[in-house]
Coordinates of C-alpha atoms and ligand atoms in Angstrom, one line a residue:
M21 CA -16.5 13.0 -5.4
H22 CA -15.4 16.2 -7.1
R23 CA -12.8 18.3 -5.4
R24 CA -15.2 21.1 -4.7
D25 CA -17.7 18.7 -3.0
F26 CA -14.8 17.2 -1.1
I27 CA -13.7 20.6 0.2
R28 CA -17.3 21.4 1.1
S29 CA -17.8 18.2 3.0
S30 CA -14.4 18.6 4.6
A31 CA -15.5 22.0 5.8
L32 CA -18.7 20.6 7.2
L33 CA -16.8 17.8 9.0
L34 CA -14.3 20.3 10.4
G35 CA -17.2 22.5 11.6
A36 CA -18.7 19.4 13.3
G37 CA -15.3 18.7 14.9
L38 CA -15.1 15.4 13.1
L39 CA -11.9 15.9 11.1
T40 CA -9.0 15.7 13.4
R41 CA -5.5 14.6 12.5
P42 CA -5.9 11.0 11.4
R43 CA -2.9 9.7 13.3
L44 CA -4.2 11.1 16.5
A45 CA -7.6 9.8 15.9
A46 CA -6.6 6.3 14.8
A47 CA -3.4 5.5 16.7
P48 CA -3.8 6.5 20.3
A49 CA -1.4 3.7 21.4
G50 CA 1.5 6.1 21.6
G51 CA 4.3 7.0 19.4
P52 CA 7.4 5.2 18.0
D53 CA 10.0 3.5 20.2
E54 CA 13.4 5.0 20.9
S55 CA 14.7 3.9 17.5
G56 CA 11.9 5.9 15.8
R57 CA 11.3 2.9 13.5
F58 CA 9.0 0.6 15.5
T59 CA 5.5 2.0 16.3
P60 CA 3.1 -0.2 18.3
L61 CA -0.5 0.3 17.2
R62 CA -2.9 -2.0 19.0
R63 CA -2.9 -5.5 20.5
G64 CA 0.6 -6.5 19.5
V65 CA 0.4 -5.2 16.0
G66 CA 2.6 -2.3 14.8
T67 CA 4.7 -0.8 12.0
Y68 CA 8.4 -0.6 11.1
V69 CA 9.5 2.3 8.9
A70 CA 13.0 2.7 7.5
R71 CA 13.3 2.6 3.7
G72 CA 10.7 1.3 1.2
G73 CA 7.3 -0.1 2.0
T74 CA 6.1 -0.1 5.6
I75 CA 6.6 -3.4 7.4
G76 CA 3.6 -4.5 9.5
W77 CA 4.2 -6.8 12.4
L78 CA 2.5 -8.9 15.0
A79 CA 4.5 -9.8 18.1
S80 CA 3.2 -11.7 21.1
P81 CA 4.4 -14.6 23.3
D82 CA 2.7 -17.0 20.8
A83 CA 3.1 -15.3 17.5
L84 CA 5.6 -13.5 15.3
L85 CA 4.6 -12.3 11.9
A86 CA 5.9 -9.8 9.3
V87 CA 4.1 -8.2 6.4
D88 CA 6.6 -7.2 3.7
S89 CA 10.4 -7.1 4.0
Q90 CA 11.8 -3.8 2.6
F91 CA 15.5 -4.3 1.8
P92 CA 18.2 -6.7 3.2
D93 CA 19.8 -4.1 5.5
T94 CA 16.6 -2.8 6.9
A95 CA 15.1 -6.3 7.2
R96 CA 18.1 -7.3 9.4
D97 CA 17.5 -4.2 11.5
F98 CA 13.8 -5.1 11.7
L99 CA 14.5 -8.7 12.8
Q100 CA 17.0 -7.5 15.4
G101 CA 14.7 -4.9 16.9
L102 CA 11.3 -6.5 16.7
P103 CA 9.8 -6.0 20.2
G104 CA 9.6 -9.2 22.3
R105 CA 11.2 -11.5 19.6
D106 CA 14.0 -12.9 21.8
D107 CA 15.7 -14.8 19.0
R108 CA 12.5 -16.7 18.1
A109 CA 11.9 -17.6 14.4
L110 CA 9.0 -15.8 12.7
D111 CA 5.9 -17.9 12.2
V112 CA 5.0 -16.2 8.9
L113 CA 6.3 -13.7 6.4
I114 CA 3.6 -12.3 4.0
N115 CA 4.3 -10.2 0.9
T116 CA 1.4 -7.8 0.0
H117 CA 2.7 -7.5 -3.6
H118 CA 5.9 -8.1 -5.6
H119 CA 7.6 -4.7 -5.7
P120 CA 11.3 -4.6 -4.8
D121 CA 10.8 -2.2 -1.8
H122 CA 8.4 -4.8 -0.3
T123 CA 10.3 -8.0 -1.2
A124 CA 14.0 -7.2 -1.5
G125 CA 14.4 -8.1 2.2
N126 CA 12.9 -11.6 1.6
P127 CA 16.4 -13.2 1.6
V128 CA 16.8 -12.1 5.2
L129 CA 13.2 -12.6 6.5
A130 CA 12.1 -15.7 4.6
P131 CA 14.9 -18.0 6.1
A132 CA 13.9 -16.7 9.5
A133 CA 10.2 -17.6 9.0
A134 CA 8.4 -21.0 9.0
R135 CA 6.0 -20.0 6.3
H136 CA 6.2 -17.4 3.4
V137 CA 2.9 -16.4 2.0
A138 CA 1.7 -14.3 -1.0
H139 CA -1.0 -14.2 -3.6
A140 CA -0.5 -16.6 -6.5
Y141 CA 0.4 -13.9 -9.0
V142 CA 3.3 -12.5 -6.9
P143 CA 6.2 -14.9 -7.8
A144 CA 5.7 -14.5 -11.6
L145 CA 5.4 -10.7 -11.3
Q146 CA 8.4 -10.5 -9.1
R147 CA 10.4 -12.7 -11.5
A148 CA 9.4 -10.5 -14.5
R149 CA 10.3 -7.3 -12.7
A150 CA 13.7 -8.8 -11.6
E151 CA 14.5 -9.8 -15.2
R152 CA 14.0 -6.1 -16.2
D153 CA 16.0 -4.9 -13.2
L154 CA 18.8 -7.5 -13.6
T155 CA 18.2 -8.7 -10.0
L156 CA 17.1 -12.3 -10.6
A157 CA 19.9 -13.7 -8.4
K158 CA 18.7 -11.7 -5.4
Q159 CA 15.1 -12.9 -5.4
V160 CA 13.4 -15.1 -2.8
Y161 CA 9.8 -16.0 -3.7
A162 CA 6.9 -16.9 -1.5
T163 CA 6.3 -20.7 -1.3
E164 CA 2.7 -20.7 0.1
L165 CA 0.4 -19.2 -2.5
F166 CA -3.3 -18.4 -2.2
E167 CA -5.9 -17.4 -4.8
R168 CA -8.6 -15.6 -2.9
T169 CA -8.0 -15.7 0.9
W170 CA -5.5 -17.1 3.3
R171 CA -6.3 -17.4 7.0
L172 CA -4.4 -18.4 10.1
D173 CA -5.1 -18.5 13.9
L174 CA -1.8 -17.4 15.4
G175 CA -1.6 -17.1 19.2
D176 CA -4.6 -15.1 20.2
E177 CA -4.9 -13.3 16.9
T178 CA -6.5 -14.3 13.6
V179 CA -4.8 -13.1 10.4
E180 CA -6.5 -13.0 7.0
A181 CA -4.8 -12.1 3.7
R182 CA -7.2 -11.4 0.9
H183 CA -6.5 -10.8 -2.8
V184 CA -8.0 -7.4 -3.8
G185 CA -6.2 -6.8 -7.1
P186 CA -5.9 -5.7 -9.8
A187 CA -5.3 -2.2 -8.3
H188 CA -1.7 -1.0 -7.6
T189 CA -0.6 -4.3 -9.2
A190 CA -2.4 -7.5 -10.3
G191 CA -1.4 -9.4 -7.2
D192 CA -2.3 -6.9 -4.4
A193 CA -3.3 -8.4 -1.0
T194 CA -4.6 -6.9 2.2
V195 CA -3.6 -8.4 5.6
H196 CA -6.3 -8.1 8.3
F197 CA -5.4 -8.6 12.0
Q198 CA -8.9 -9.2 13.0
K199 CA -8.8 -8.9 16.8
A200 CA -6.4 -6.0 16.7
N201 CA -8.7 -4.4 14.1
V202 CA -5.8 -3.3 12.0
V203 CA -5.4 -3.8 8.2
H204 CA -2.1 -3.6 6.2
L205 CA -3.1 -2.2 2.8
G206 CA 0.3 -2.7 1.1
D207 CA 0.6 0.1 -1.6
L208 CA -3.2 0.5 -2.0
V209 CA -2.7 3.8 -0.3
F210 CA 0.1 6.3 -0.8
N211 CA -0.8 8.7 2.0
R212 CA -0.4 12.2 0.6
V213 CA 2.4 10.9 -1.7
Y214 CA 2.3 10.7 -5.5
P215 CA 1.8 7.0 -6.2
V216 CA 3.5 4.4 -8.3
I217 CA 1.0 2.9 -10.9
D218 CA 2.5 -0.2 -12.3
H219 CA 0.9 -0.8 -15.7
P220 CA 3.3 -3.7 -16.7
G221 CA 2.6 -5.2 -13.2
G222 CA -1.1 -5.3 -13.9
A223 CA -2.2 -2.1 -12.3
D224 CA -5.9 -1.1 -12.9
V225 CA -6.6 2.5 -11.8
Q226 CA -10.4 2.3 -12.5
A227 CA -10.6 -0.9 -10.3
W228 CA -8.3 0.7 -7.7
I229 CA -10.6 3.7 -7.3
R230 CA -13.7 1.5 -6.9
L231 CA -11.8 -0.7 -4.3
L232 CA -10.7 2.3 -2.2
R233 CA -14.3 3.6 -2.1
E234 CA -15.6 0.2 -1.1
L235 CA -12.9 -1.0 1.3
P236 CA -14.1 1.0 4.4
S237 CA -17.4 -0.9 4.3
R238 CA -15.6 -4.2 4.8
Y239 CA -14.1 -3.0 8.2
E240 CA -15.1 -1.0 11.2
R241 CA -15.2 2.8 11.8
D242 CA -12.2 2.6 14.2
T243 CA -10.1 0.2 12.0
I244 CA -6.5 1.4 11.8
Y245 CA -5.0 1.1 8.3
I246 CA -1.3 0.7 7.5
Y247 CA 0.0 2.2 4.2
G248 CA 3.1 1.3 2.3
H249 CA 4.1 4.9 2.0
G250 CA 3.2 8.2 3.7
H251 CA 4.0 11.9 3.7
A252 CA 6.3 12.7 6.7
A253 CA 3.6 15.0 8.1
H254 CA 0.8 12.4 7.8
G255 CA 2.5 9.1 8.5
V256 CA 1.9 5.5 7.3
T257 CA -1.2 4.8 9.4
G258 CA -4.6 6.4 9.6
D259 CA -8.3 5.8 9.2
R260 CA -10.9 5.4 6.4
R261 CA -10.8 9.1 5.4
D262 CA -7.3 8.6 4.0
L263 CA -8.6 6.0 1.6
L264 CA -11.1 8.4 0.2
V265 CA -8.6 11.3 -0.1
F266 CA -6.4 8.9 -2.1
A267 CA -9.4 7.7 -4.2
D268 CA -10.1 11.4 -5.0
F269 CA -6.5 11.8 -6.2
L270 CA -6.6 8.8 -8.5
E271 CA -10.0 9.9 -9.8
R272 CA -8.8 13.4 -10.6
L273 CA -5.7 12.0 -12.3
R274 CA -7.9 9.7 -14.4
D275 CA -10.3 12.5 -15.3
L276 CA -7.5 14.8 -16.3
V277 CA -5.8 12.2 -18.6
Q278 CA -9.2 11.2 -20.0
S279 CA -10.0 14.9 -20.9
E280 CA -6.8 15.2 -22.7
I281 CA -7.2 11.9 -24.6
V282 CA -10.7 13.2 -25.7
V283 CA -9.1 16.2 -27.4
R284 CA -6.4 14.0 -28.9
K285 CA -3.5 15.5 -27.1
P286 CA -0.4 13.4 -27.9
R287 CA 0.8 11.0 -25.2
V288 CA 4.2 12.7 -25.0
Q289 CA 2.5 16.1 -24.2
I290 CA 0.2 14.6 -21.6
L291 CA 3.2 13.0 -19.9
A292 CA 5.0 16.4 -19.8
R293 CA 2.8 17.5 -16.9
T294 CA 4.8 17.8 -13.7
G295 CA 2.0 17.7 -11.0
L296 CA -1.7 17.4 -10.4
P297 CA -3.5 20.8 -9.7
G298 CA -4.6 21.0 -6.1
Y299 CA -2.0 18.6 -4.8
A300 CA 1.1 20.9 -4.4
D301 CA 1.5 19.8 -0.7
W302 CA 1.8 16.1 -1.6
E303 CA 5.2 14.5 -1.6
L304 CA 6.5 13.8 -5.1
P305 CA 9.7 11.7 -4.6
N306 CA 10.9 12.3 -8.2
T307 CA 9.4 13.6 -11.5
A308 CA 9.8 10.3 -13.3
R309 CA 7.2 8.8 -10.9
F310 CA 4.5 11.2 -12.0
R311 CA 5.4 10.8 -15.6
D312 CA 5.1 7.0 -15.3
A313 CA 1.8 7.4 -13.4
L314 CA 0.4 9.5 -16.3
G315 CA 1.7 7.0 -18.8
A316 CA 0.1 4.1 -16.9
V317 CA -3.3 5.9 -16.8
Y318 CA -3.0 6.8 -20.5
D319 CA -2.2 3.3 -21.5
E320 CA -5.0 1.9 -19.4
L321 CA -7.6 4.3 -20.8
T322 CA -6.5 3.8 -24.4
G323 CA -6.3 0.0 -24.0
A324 CA -2.5 -0.3 -24.7
D325 CA -1.4 -3.9 -24.2
I326 CA 0.4 -5.1 -21.2
E327 CA 3.6 -6.7 -22.3
Ligands
ZN6 ZN1 4.3 -1.1 -4.7

């Protein structure tokens, strides 16, 4: 959808009273706990936010599960504060993808979990990234790998992980808490935040855009989505509209880079851009992130090889 059309349809929705703040609409279960880091969403499923990718959790008398692990210090804080844990071991740790801010806490959470699950591509991508970052000695890799889907009945919940990459990386998985009607999207959505696009990690922006437009049809209208990263004012959970807002961002980014490739603008000049027009209110953690995103899109559109 073009920006103009999006604004027009947003205005229509606003007029009809259908566009309220996503968090209010999607997460009526109340705000965060006293620590400010744990937020229950629905039916024993919630989020933990400190540093790095949002941890999703399921906690009930019969089930303890974590989605992603952040960093060692925050993983310890998560394990200590997880509501209703009472020193029990985790049943499962799932990694949505290999990035360090989602897996660096594995050395803390994996030994505390009976099973450690990820898509089949994740360990190799994690190892390759750790070689570049010189962090090989700190890696703990998932031991239970799946190709398409992984499913488990846990207490009174059914959890399904599904490979949806390549998008943000080649090994992206979503984690669906089916009865709670909550889906952890990993880093498929940066909620009003400039994204990381990991070309060496197998990102595919064109497929990512298609996936975001299709994903809402796989779930229900009132499904709550958990995002790896979110703008402070918008949060790390929301509804289907956030997916389309982010798809629009990626599409505009792709169209912009494509239009400059067509007029043979040099790569170095394309990467000199410091923001995307119309997105001044989005969080840009650092300028290198946008330069890398432009480079990733450029390399994808021009067919540059992945190392
Ligand atoms: Zn990521």
